[in-house]
Short mmCIF file of C-alpha atoms and ligand atoms in Angstrom, two decimals:
data_model
loop_
_atom_site.label_atom_id
_atom_site.label_comp_id
_atom_site.label_asym_id
_atom_site.label_seq_id
_atom_site.Cartn_x
_atom_site.Cartn_y
_atom_site.Cartn_z
CA MET A 23 10.91 80.37 22.00
CA PRO A 24 13.78 81.75 24.13
CA ILE A 25 16.87 82.00 22.43
CA ASP A 26 20.16 80.86 24.04
CA ARG A 27 22.42 84.39 22.77
CA ARG A 28 25.75 82.42 23.57
CA ALA A 29 24.83 79.32 21.47
CA LEU A 30 23.72 82.01 18.71
CA LEU A 31 27.25 83.37 18.61
CA GLN A 32 28.86 80.05 19.07
CA GLY A 33 27.30 79.08 15.95
CA ALA A 34 27.69 82.32 14.33
CA ALA A 35 31.37 81.93 14.90
CA LEU A 36 32.07 78.53 13.45
CA ALA A 37 30.22 79.51 10.66
CA SER A 38 32.62 82.68 10.11
CA LEU A 39 35.38 80.23 10.27
CA ALA A 40 34.25 78.49 8.02
CA GLY A 41 34.06 81.44 5.64
CA ALA A 42 30.19 81.10 4.98
CA SER A 43 28.55 83.41 7.11
CA MET A 44 26.44 84.55 4.73
CA ARG A 45 25.15 80.99 4.34
CA PHE A 46 24.50 80.20 7.40
CA ALA A 47 22.76 83.84 7.58
CA GLN A 48 20.33 82.19 4.73
CA ALA A 49 20.52 78.44 5.42
CA GLN A 50 20.98 77.68 9.39
CA THR A 51 17.08 76.63 10.78
CA PRO A 52 16.27 77.90 14.25
CA VAL A 53 16.33 74.25 15.47
CA ASP A 54 20.09 74.65 15.62
CA ALA A 55 20.63 77.87 16.93
CA VAL A 56 17.86 77.97 20.08
CA LYS A 57 18.23 76.29 23.38
CA ALA A 58 16.00 73.32 23.89
CA ASP A 59 12.68 73.44 25.50
CA TYR A 60 12.96 70.31 27.14
CA THR A 61 16.13 67.71 27.56
CA LEU A 62 15.75 64.16 28.45
CA ARG A 63 18.71 62.69 29.84
CA ILE A 64 18.76 58.52 29.55
CA ALA A 65 21.22 57.25 32.12
CA ASN A 66 21.02 54.24 35.19
CA GLY A 67 20.15 55.44 38.02
CA LEU A 68 18.00 54.41 41.26
CA VAL A 69 14.70 54.21 42.00
CA GLU A 70 13.02 54.11 46.06
CA LEU A 71 10.32 52.38 45.43
CA ALA A 72 10.01 52.10 49.30
CA PRO A 73 13.07 52.14 52.37
CA ASP A 74 14.00 48.49 51.60
CA HIS A 75 13.59 48.43 47.92
CA ILE A 76 15.50 50.51 46.08
CA VAL A 77 15.88 49.25 42.09
CA SER A 78 18.08 49.81 39.82
CA THR A 79 16.99 50.67 36.18
CA THR A 80 17.25 53.02 33.21
CA LEU A 81 15.59 56.18 33.74
CA TYR A 82 15.00 59.40 31.91
CA ASN A 83 16.36 62.35 34.44
CA ASN A 84 17.04 60.51 36.99
CA GLN A 85 13.66 59.84 38.09
CA PHE A 86 10.58 57.79 37.84
CA PRO A 87 8.34 58.48 36.14
CA GLY A 88 10.30 60.82 33.66
CA PRO A 89 9.15 64.15 34.25
CA LEU A 90 5.91 65.38 33.07
CA LEU A 91 6.09 67.40 30.45
CA ARG A 92 3.57 69.93 28.92
CA PHE A 93 3.61 71.47 25.40
CA ARG A 94 0.74 73.55 23.52
CA GLU A 95 -1.14 71.76 20.85
CA GLY A 96 0.54 73.49 17.57
CA GLN A 97 3.52 74.93 19.01
CA ARG A 98 7.03 73.72 17.86
CA VAL A 99 9.18 72.25 20.62
CA VAL A 100 13.09 71.28 20.36
CA VAL A 101 13.81 68.39 22.72
CA ASP A 102 17.45 67.35 23.20
CA ILE A 103 17.90 63.81 24.16
CA HIS A 104 20.79 62.71 25.86
CA ASN A 105 21.93 58.89 26.08
CA ASP A 106 24.70 57.98 28.24
CA THR A 107 24.01 54.12 28.22
CA ASP A 108 26.11 51.85 26.42
CA THR A 109 23.39 50.89 24.08
CA PRO A 110 21.90 52.83 21.51
CA GLU A 111 18.38 54.05 22.61
CA LEU A 112 14.97 55.23 20.90
CA VAL A 113 12.48 57.95 22.64
CA HIS A 114 8.62 57.00 21.30
CA TRP A 115 5.83 60.32 21.86
CA HIS A 116 3.06 58.08 22.26
CA GLY A 117 -0.26 58.96 20.71
CA GLN A 118 1.02 61.87 18.85
CA MET A 119 0.94 63.04 15.09
CA ILE A 120 4.32 63.89 13.91
CA PRO A 121 6.70 62.68 11.18
CA SER A 122 8.55 59.25 11.03
CA GLU A 123 11.57 60.85 11.71
CA VAL A 124 10.82 62.34 15.12
CA ASP A 125 8.35 59.68 15.99
CA GLY A 126 10.59 57.36 17.78
CA ALA A 127 10.33 53.67 15.87
CA VAL A 128 13.40 52.49 13.71
CA GLU A 129 11.24 50.41 11.66
CA GLU A 130 9.53 53.66 10.44
CA GLY A 131 12.79 54.92 9.89
CA THR A 132 13.69 56.93 13.19
CA PRO A 133 17.65 57.32 13.89
CA PHE A 134 18.66 55.63 17.24
CA VAL A 135 20.04 58.17 20.15
CA PRO A 136 23.47 56.93 19.88
CA ALA A 137 25.41 55.33 22.84
CA HIS A 138 26.89 58.03 24.69
CA GLY A 139 25.62 60.71 22.18
CA MET A 140 22.91 62.85 21.83
CA ARG A 141 20.18 63.88 19.25
CA ARG A 142 18.19 66.81 18.88
CA ILE A 143 14.81 66.40 17.84
CA SER A 144 11.95 69.17 16.91
CA PHE A 145 8.44 68.39 16.32
CA THR A 146 4.90 70.36 16.84
CA PRO A 147 2.78 68.44 19.67
CA LYS A 148 -0.61 67.34 18.54
CA PRO A 149 -3.24 66.40 19.02
CA SER A 150 -4.08 67.75 22.66
CA GLY A 151 -4.58 65.56 25.28
CA PHE A 152 -3.05 63.05 27.48
CA ARG A 153 -0.03 61.31 25.99
CA PHE A 154 3.18 60.00 27.35
CA TYR A 155 6.80 59.12 25.90
CA HIS A 156 8.56 55.53 26.42
CA THR A 157 11.82 53.92 25.02
CA HIS A 158 10.88 51.89 21.87
CA VAL A 159 14.32 49.67 21.60
CA ALA A 160 13.39 45.68 21.20
CA ALA A 161 14.20 43.79 24.35
CA GLY A 162 14.23 40.19 23.28
CA GLY A 163 15.11 38.51 26.00
CA ASP A 164 16.81 41.07 27.92
CA LEU A 165 14.59 42.50 31.27
CA GLY A 166 17.42 45.24 31.36
CA ARG A 167 16.05 47.02 28.16
CA GLY A 168 12.98 48.41 26.39
CA THR A 169 9.80 49.21 28.38
CA TYR A 170 11.35 46.84 31.40
CA THR A 171 13.06 49.40 32.26
CA GLY A 172 12.01 52.70 33.89
CA GLN A 173 11.78 54.57 30.66
CA ALA A 174 8.77 56.01 30.68
CA GLY A 175 6.74 59.57 31.46
CA PRO A 176 3.68 61.78 31.11
CA VAL A 177 3.02 64.25 28.02
CA TYR A 178 0.28 66.82 28.57
CA ILE A 179 -0.84 68.82 25.42
CA GLU A 180 -2.63 71.58 26.31
CA PRO A 181 -5.91 71.71 25.09
CA ARG A 182 -7.39 74.84 23.14
CA ASN A 183 -11.18 73.76 25.38
CA ASP A 184 -10.82 72.84 29.10
CA PRO A 185 -11.78 68.95 28.97
CA GLY A 186 -14.65 69.73 32.10
CA ALA A 187 -15.00 71.59 35.50
CA TYR A 188 -12.36 69.66 38.10
CA ASP A 189 -10.89 71.16 41.22
CA ARG A 190 -7.52 69.62 40.05
CA GLU A 191 -5.57 67.18 38.34
CA ILE A 192 -3.44 64.24 39.42
CA PHE A 193 -1.18 61.93 37.05
CA LEU A 194 -0.91 58.43 37.93
CA VAL A 195 1.77 56.32 36.30
CA LEU A 196 1.11 52.52 36.91
CA LYS A 197 4.78 50.45 36.49
CA GLU A 198 6.02 47.04 37.52
CA PHE A 199 9.73 46.51 38.68
CA MET A 200 11.83 43.44 38.82
CA PRO A 201 10.96 41.24 35.80
CA SER A 202 11.75 37.47 35.68
CA PHE A 203 10.84 35.24 33.23
CA SER A 204 8.34 32.39 33.87
CA ARG A 205 7.00 29.29 32.07
CA GLY A 206 3.22 30.56 31.70
CA GLY A 207 1.65 33.17 33.92
CA ASP A 208 -1.68 34.19 34.80
CA MET A 209 -3.79 36.94 32.77
CA ALA A 210 -6.19 39.02 33.97
CA MET A 211 -9.54 37.01 32.70
CA ASP A 212 -12.22 39.23 34.07
CA ALA A 213 -10.95 42.30 32.35
CA LEU A 214 -13.32 42.71 29.18
CA ILE A 215 -16.74 42.17 28.09
CA GLY A 216 -17.49 39.84 25.01
CA THR A 217 -17.22 35.89 25.01
CA PRO A 218 -14.41 33.71 23.66
CA ILE A 219 -15.25 32.68 19.66
CA LYS A 220 -15.42 29.16 19.11
CA ALA A 221 -13.52 29.13 15.53
CA LEU A 222 -10.58 30.96 17.44
CA GLN A 223 -10.29 28.72 20.58
CA ASP A 224 -9.88 25.75 17.55
CA MET A 225 -7.04 27.84 15.61
CA GLY A 226 -5.68 28.18 18.83
CA ALA A 227 -5.80 24.60 19.70
CA ALA A 228 -4.10 23.48 15.99
CA ALA A 229 -1.64 26.26 16.61
CA ASP A 230 -0.89 24.65 19.69
CA ALA A 231 -1.18 20.87 18.40
CA ALA A 232 0.97 21.89 15.47
CA ALA A 233 3.94 23.39 17.65
CA HIS A 234 7.27 21.18 18.18
CA ASP A 235 7.76 22.41 21.89
CA LYS A 236 4.66 21.30 23.61
CA THR A 237 5.77 23.21 26.86
CA LYS A 238 4.70 27.16 27.48
CA GLY A 239 6.35 29.65 25.97
CA PHE A 240 8.21 32.31 28.65
CA GLU A 241 6.06 35.07 30.29
CA VAL A 242 7.21 37.46 32.23
CA GLY A 243 6.27 38.50 36.03
CA TYR A 244 6.98 40.71 38.43
CA ASP A 245 8.39 41.28 42.26
CA LEU A 246 7.25 44.95 42.97
CA PHE A 247 4.43 47.33 41.56
CA ALA A 248 4.46 51.05 42.19
CA ILE A 249 1.96 53.98 41.11
CA ASN A 250 4.50 57.19 40.48
CA GLY A 251 7.08 54.96 41.56
CA ARG A 252 6.44 54.35 45.13
CA MET A 253 4.88 51.08 46.53
CA LEU A 254 1.40 51.23 48.43
CA GLY A 255 2.25 53.06 51.95
CA HIS A 256 5.73 54.46 50.86
CA GLY A 257 4.73 57.65 48.81
CA GLU A 258 2.99 60.80 49.58
CA PRO A 259 -1.15 60.03 49.93
CA VAL A 260 -3.38 61.69 47.63
CA ARG A 261 -5.01 64.42 49.53
CA VAL A 262 -8.55 65.33 49.21
CA LYS A 263 -11.11 67.70 50.82
CA GLN A 264 -15.05 66.44 50.80
CA GLY A 265 -16.58 67.83 47.96
CA GLU A 266 -13.60 68.19 45.68
CA ARG A 267 -13.60 66.91 41.78
CA VAL A 268 -10.14 65.68 41.02
CA LEU A 269 -9.30 64.70 37.67
CA PHE A 270 -7.16 61.44 37.59
CA HIS A 271 -4.83 61.09 34.38
CA VAL A 272 -3.78 56.97 34.67
CA LEU A 273 -1.24 55.90 32.48
CA ASN A 274 -0.38 52.24 32.66
CA ALA A 275 3.07 51.98 31.64
CA SER A 276 3.52 48.29 32.09
CA ALA A 277 5.58 46.59 29.44
CA GLY A 278 2.58 43.97 29.17
CA GLU A 279 0.59 44.04 32.09
CA THR A 280 -3.55 44.51 32.24
CA ARG A 281 -3.68 46.62 34.99
CA SER A 282 -7.29 47.72 36.85
CA LEU A 283 -7.67 50.44 39.57
CA ALA A 284 -10.52 51.12 42.03
CA LEU A 285 -11.42 53.44 44.94
CA PRO A 286 -13.70 52.03 47.57
CA GLY A 287 -17.00 54.19 47.55
CA HIS A 288 -16.19 56.26 44.72
CA SER A 289 -16.69 56.07 40.85
CA PHE A 290 -15.37 57.26 38.07
CA ARG A 291 -16.45 59.76 35.33
CA ILE A 292 -14.93 58.98 32.39
CA VAL A 293 -13.96 61.66 30.28
CA ALA A 294 -11.25 60.82 28.08
CA LEU A 295 -9.68 57.72 26.60
CA ASP A 296 -5.88 57.85 25.27
CA GLY A 297 -5.98 61.61 26.13
CA ASN A 298 -9.37 62.13 23.77
CA PRO A 299 -12.65 63.16 24.94
CA VAL A 300 -15.35 60.61 24.90
CA PRO A 301 -18.37 61.34 23.11
CA ARG A 302 -20.57 60.12 25.79
CA GLU A 303 -18.97 60.76 29.73
CA ALA A 304 -19.96 57.54 31.42
CA GLU A 305 -19.65 56.36 35.08
CA VAL A 306 -18.10 53.19 35.90
CA PRO A 307 -16.93 51.60 39.56
CA LEU A 308 -13.21 50.82 38.11
CA LEU A 309 -10.77 51.07 35.83
CA TRP A 310 -9.31 48.68 33.26
CA LEU A 311 -6.22 49.68 31.46
CA GLY A 312 -4.14 47.68 28.69
CA THR A 313 -0.75 48.43 28.42
CA ALA A 314 -0.16 52.04 27.44
CA GLU A 315 -4.04 52.98 27.53
CA ARG A 316 -4.61 56.22 29.44
CA ILE A 317 -7.52 56.98 31.15
CA SER A 318 -8.62 60.55 31.91
CA ALA A 319 -11.65 60.40 34.89
CA ILE A 320 -13.47 62.58 37.49
CA VAL A 321 -13.54 61.01 41.18
CA GLU A 322 -16.03 63.52 43.29
CA MET A 323 -14.71 62.71 46.71
CA ASN A 324 -17.98 62.15 48.44
CA HIS A 325 -17.03 59.02 51.15
CA PRO A 326 -14.48 60.89 53.36
CA GLY A 327 -12.29 58.04 55.08
CA VAL A 328 -8.92 56.84 54.37
CA TRP A 329 -9.00 54.86 51.44
CA ILE A 330 -6.28 52.47 49.20
CA MET A 331 -6.94 53.45 45.52
CA GLY A 332 -5.39 50.19 44.11
CA ASP A 333 -5.47 46.97 41.90
CA LEU A 334 -7.84 44.45 42.08
CA ALA A 335 -5.54 42.01 41.79
CA ASP A 336 -4.40 41.30 45.63
CA ASP A 337 -0.99 39.98 44.68
CA ASP A 338 0.00 42.91 43.28
CA ARG A 339 -1.62 45.20 45.32
CA GLY A 340 0.19 43.65 48.09
CA HIS A 341 3.54 44.21 46.44
CA GLY A 342 2.43 47.98 45.78
CA MET A 343 -0.14 48.88 43.12
CA GLY A 344 -1.98 50.93 44.61
CA ILE A 345 -1.81 54.69 46.42
CA VAL A 346 -3.29 56.03 49.36
CA VAL A 347 -6.21 58.64 49.12
CA GLU A 348 -6.90 60.50 52.34
CA TYR A 349 -9.78 62.93 53.19
CA ALA A 350 -8.73 66.04 55.59
CA ASP A 351 -9.41 65.44 58.81
CA GLN A 352 -9.15 61.31 58.01
CA LYS A 353 -7.24 59.42 60.41
CA GLY A 354 -6.33 55.60 60.32
CA GLU A 355 -4.89 52.41 58.05
CA PRO A 356 -6.25 52.91 54.78
CA GLN A 357 -9.22 50.55 53.85
CA TRP A 358 -9.63 48.05 51.04
CA ILE A 359 -12.93 46.81 50.27
CA LYS A 360 -13.07 44.23 47.23
CA PRO A 361 -15.00 45.98 44.66
CA LYS A 362 -17.72 43.92 42.78
CA PRO A 363 -16.97 42.18 39.48
CA PHE A 364 -16.68 44.84 36.21
CA ARG A 365 -15.69 44.42 32.96
CA TRP A 366 -14.55 47.14 30.80
CA ASP A 367 -16.76 47.62 27.81
CA TYR A 368 -15.60 50.77 25.38
CA SER A 369 -18.84 51.19 23.90
CA LEU A 370 -20.41 52.44 27.03
CA PHE A 371 -18.09 55.90 26.17
CA GLY A 372 -19.22 55.62 22.33
CA LYS A 373 -21.79 57.83 20.67
CA PRO A 374 -25.27 55.59 21.30
CA GLY A 375 -27.35 54.15 18.18
CA VAL A 376 -24.86 55.10 15.43
CA GLU A 377 -22.38 53.47 13.45
CA ALA A 378 -19.01 54.20 12.63
CA THR A 379 -18.68 55.75 8.64
CA SER A 380 -18.04 52.62 6.21
CA PRO A 381 -14.38 51.99 5.10
CA ASP A 382 -12.63 52.49 1.85
CA GLU A 383 -11.03 49.28 2.58
CA THR A 384 -10.81 46.55 5.33
CA ILE A 385 -7.60 44.73 5.91
CA GLU A 386 -7.80 41.35 8.13
CA PHE A 387 -5.25 40.22 10.42
CA THR A 388 -5.67 36.74 11.81
CA ILE A 389 -3.11 36.38 14.96
CA LEU A 390 -1.85 33.22 16.22
CA LYS A 391 0.53 32.37 18.97
CA HIS A 392 3.47 29.81 18.26
CA ASN A 393 4.17 28.13 21.90
CA ALA A 394 8.10 28.17 22.48
CA ALA A 395 8.81 28.19 19.12
CA LEU A 396 11.67 30.67 19.16
CA ASP A 397 14.52 29.35 22.16
CA GLY A 398 11.58 28.92 24.66
CA PHE A 399 9.90 32.54 23.92
CA ASN A 400 6.59 32.05 21.69
CA GLN A 401 6.60 33.36 18.48
CA TRP A 402 3.66 35.34 17.30
CA THR A 403 2.46 35.78 13.68
CA LEU A 404 -0.12 38.39 11.41
CA ASN A 405 -1.77 36.27 8.84
CA GLY A 406 0.99 33.66 9.06
CA GLU A 407 3.87 36.29 9.14
CA ALA A 408 6.11 37.06 12.12
CA PHE A 409 7.77 40.66 11.61
CA SER A 410 11.04 40.50 10.82
CA MET A 411 13.77 43.38 11.54
CA ASP A 412 15.96 42.23 8.51
CA THR A 413 12.98 42.39 6.17
CA MET A 414 10.55 44.57 7.53
CA LYS A 415 7.94 42.23 6.79
CA PRO A 416 4.82 42.35 6.76
CA VAL A 417 4.50 45.55 5.20
CA TYR A 418 0.90 46.84 4.10
CA ARG A 419 0.24 49.54 1.62
CA ILE A 420 -1.81 52.63 2.28
CA GLU A 421 -3.06 55.37 0.10
CA GLN A 422 -3.49 59.02 1.51
CA GLY A 423 -6.76 60.37 2.42
CA ARG A 424 -8.32 56.85 2.23
CA ARG A 425 -10.15 55.36 5.54
CA TYR A 426 -9.21 51.82 6.61
CA ARG A 427 -10.73 48.99 8.92
CA LEU A 428 -8.42 46.90 10.53
CA LYS A 429 -10.06 43.90 11.68
CA PHE A 430 -7.94 41.58 14.23
CA ARG A 431 -9.46 38.30 15.17
CA ASN A 432 -7.35 36.76 18.27
CA GLY A 433 -6.79 32.87 18.06
CA SER A 434 -5.01 33.40 21.54
CA ASP A 435 -5.70 33.65 25.00
CA ASP A 436 -4.22 36.60 25.63
CA ILE A 437 -5.29 40.39 25.93
CA HIS A 438 -3.50 42.43 23.21
CA PRO A 439 -3.07 46.13 23.61
CA LEU A 440 -3.18 46.73 19.69
CA HIS A 441 -0.96 50.20 19.18
CA LEU A 442 -1.20 52.17 16.17
CA HIS A 443 1.91 54.54 15.40
CA ARG A 444 1.29 58.29 14.30
CA HIS A 445 -2.51 57.91 13.96
CA SER A 446 -5.78 57.80 16.03
CA PHE A 447 -8.00 55.37 15.33
CA GLU A 448 -12.25 55.03 16.04
CA LEU A 449 -13.42 51.79 18.06
CA VAL A 450 -16.11 50.40 15.20
CA ARG A 451 -16.59 46.56 17.08
CA VAL A 452 -14.77 45.60 20.02
CA GLY A 453 -15.87 42.73 22.86
CA GLY A 454 -18.82 41.82 20.13
CA LYS A 455 -20.63 45.13 20.37
CA LEU A 456 -20.70 47.93 17.15
CA THR A 457 -19.87 51.42 18.23
CA ALA A 458 -18.55 54.95 17.33
CA GLY A 459 -16.98 58.19 18.10
CA VAL A 460 -14.08 56.65 20.63
CA ILE A 461 -10.64 57.88 19.35
CA LYS A 462 -8.07 55.46 20.75
CA ASP A 463 -4.37 55.09 19.80
CA VAL A 464 -4.69 51.42 22.08
CA VAL A 465 -7.28 49.04 22.46
CA MET A 466 -7.59 45.87 24.41
CA LEU A 467 -8.18 42.88 22.29
CA GLY A 468 -9.69 40.17 24.13
CA GLY A 469 -8.78 36.43 24.27
CA PHE A 470 -10.33 34.57 21.40
CA GLN A 471 -12.29 37.43 20.21
CA GLU A 472 -12.61 39.89 17.37
CA ALA A 473 -11.80 43.86 17.53
CA GLU A 474 -12.19 46.49 14.87
CA PHE A 475 -10.81 49.80 14.40
CA ASP A 476 -11.01 52.37 11.63
CA PHE A 477 -7.89 55.14 10.75
CA VAL A 478 -7.73 57.69 8.14
CA ALA A 479 -4.52 57.70 6.61
CA ASP A 480 -3.19 61.47 7.29
CA ASN A 481 0.07 61.48 8.65
CA PRO A 482 2.30 60.29 5.04
CA GLY A 483 5.12 58.14 6.09
CA PRO A 484 6.35 54.46 7.50
CA THR A 485 3.67 53.74 10.22
CA LEU A 486 3.98 50.87 12.87
CA PHE A 487 1.62 48.96 14.28
CA HIS A 488 2.15 46.43 16.80
CA CYS A 489 0.76 44.52 19.92
CA HIS A 490 2.51 46.79 23.08
CA GLN A 491 3.49 43.84 24.82
CA GLN A 492 7.04 44.19 24.85
CA LEU A 493 7.34 40.17 24.56
CA HIS A 494 4.67 40.42 22.06
CA MET A 495 5.90 43.07 19.81
CA ASP A 496 9.63 41.88 19.95
CA PHE A 497 8.70 38.18 19.02
CA GLY A 498 6.85 39.03 15.77
CA PHE A 499 3.63 40.81 16.48
CA MET A 500 4.26 43.92 14.41
CA ALA A 501 3.78 44.94 11.09
CA LEU A 502 4.33 48.26 9.18
CA PHE A 503 2.33 50.14 7.01
CA ASN A 504 3.48 52.23 4.20
CA TYR A 505 2.33 55.08 2.25
CA ALA A 506 2.21 54.68 -1.69
CU1 CU B 604 -0.03 40.83 22.35
#
């Protein structure tokens, strides 16, 4: 770790002035004396999505996405976070097993980065793989806050071994801009395998009937869509050569959308989900990603042309959600060919014929939506309780070393990207299929469906669980796990 000599001298001088040079020598932690390895500056800025679409939003280091941070597993880093905005901020290190103090969720006790202030943090990055960082403040009804802004950036924690043979790697950050509210909205109904469960549909219908307000609650829609901060056709194309094997690291940095991605004439060999190598690499024709999910996939460039790698939704792709892939010596307008439908099945990547280890304890969650219950916003409950920032409830007590199975029953038609902080989990059952060995930190729970995953309580400290849709987590869809 490089030591800034000037900072050291300044620190020593201050300590001497206080008449405590001995104490300084003994008690001064290295963290305070060194120059930060990384600096993040949160401030308002402009993103040129296209020449006629320049948006103003909150950014890291005046760019979208925020800078790619490359860490090495197990090698401690010091990060200075400056907040030039008028409101307190939080940077969450998504997918890392680090202490609550630095994880970046106020519910876990992480201190805010004060408005017009800074906070220095230090942690030991782990595990290796594709992670990311993003703001973790509540936005509520303010579409200029939280993940509606441009506060997201990729993290790559260098692994001890290479994940596979490939010629190069490319990071793609998918993100929408210019959010607005509407009543109701569209949901990708063709994203996931599995069928709705009648009992859950009945439960949802009963909640709808019990709602005071019979109108639909607000949903968020977007005007502009971009990959790596550029609308389709306005950024540099991905330039490839025939025969090349390209490893794409794709991050859905949306505030709440489910995304798809296809490249006509090509398929994706999935090597990692949420940065964790899968037990079984499988070839799929296209990708589906819930909010905050990451997919690492190798594409063999064996179909020369100029192609649009884009979202299946014509409207979203038409408003920018795509990137051009251009083979060497190929010219012409980028081509899009609508792919055949393909539903996402996590079990494709699991250990075949193996069931997950039995848990020590199972905790069940029933999820319900209460239409327009909070000033026009839908309220979300887990087992009848909406998370409250005042009481920090509901809370579940867990014991270190035990293996917990969380079973979710979705009484709503929405897809929920379920996220557990500071721990990874193993998929047990999703879309009606049993599986094992798929390690993730976000999983999509289909409308009126069930999902189960296991985690081992191996990282003491308050641990937040929530739906990664900003609109859902801000209106009740959260819970806290406290170690006994
Ligand atoms: Cu949700």
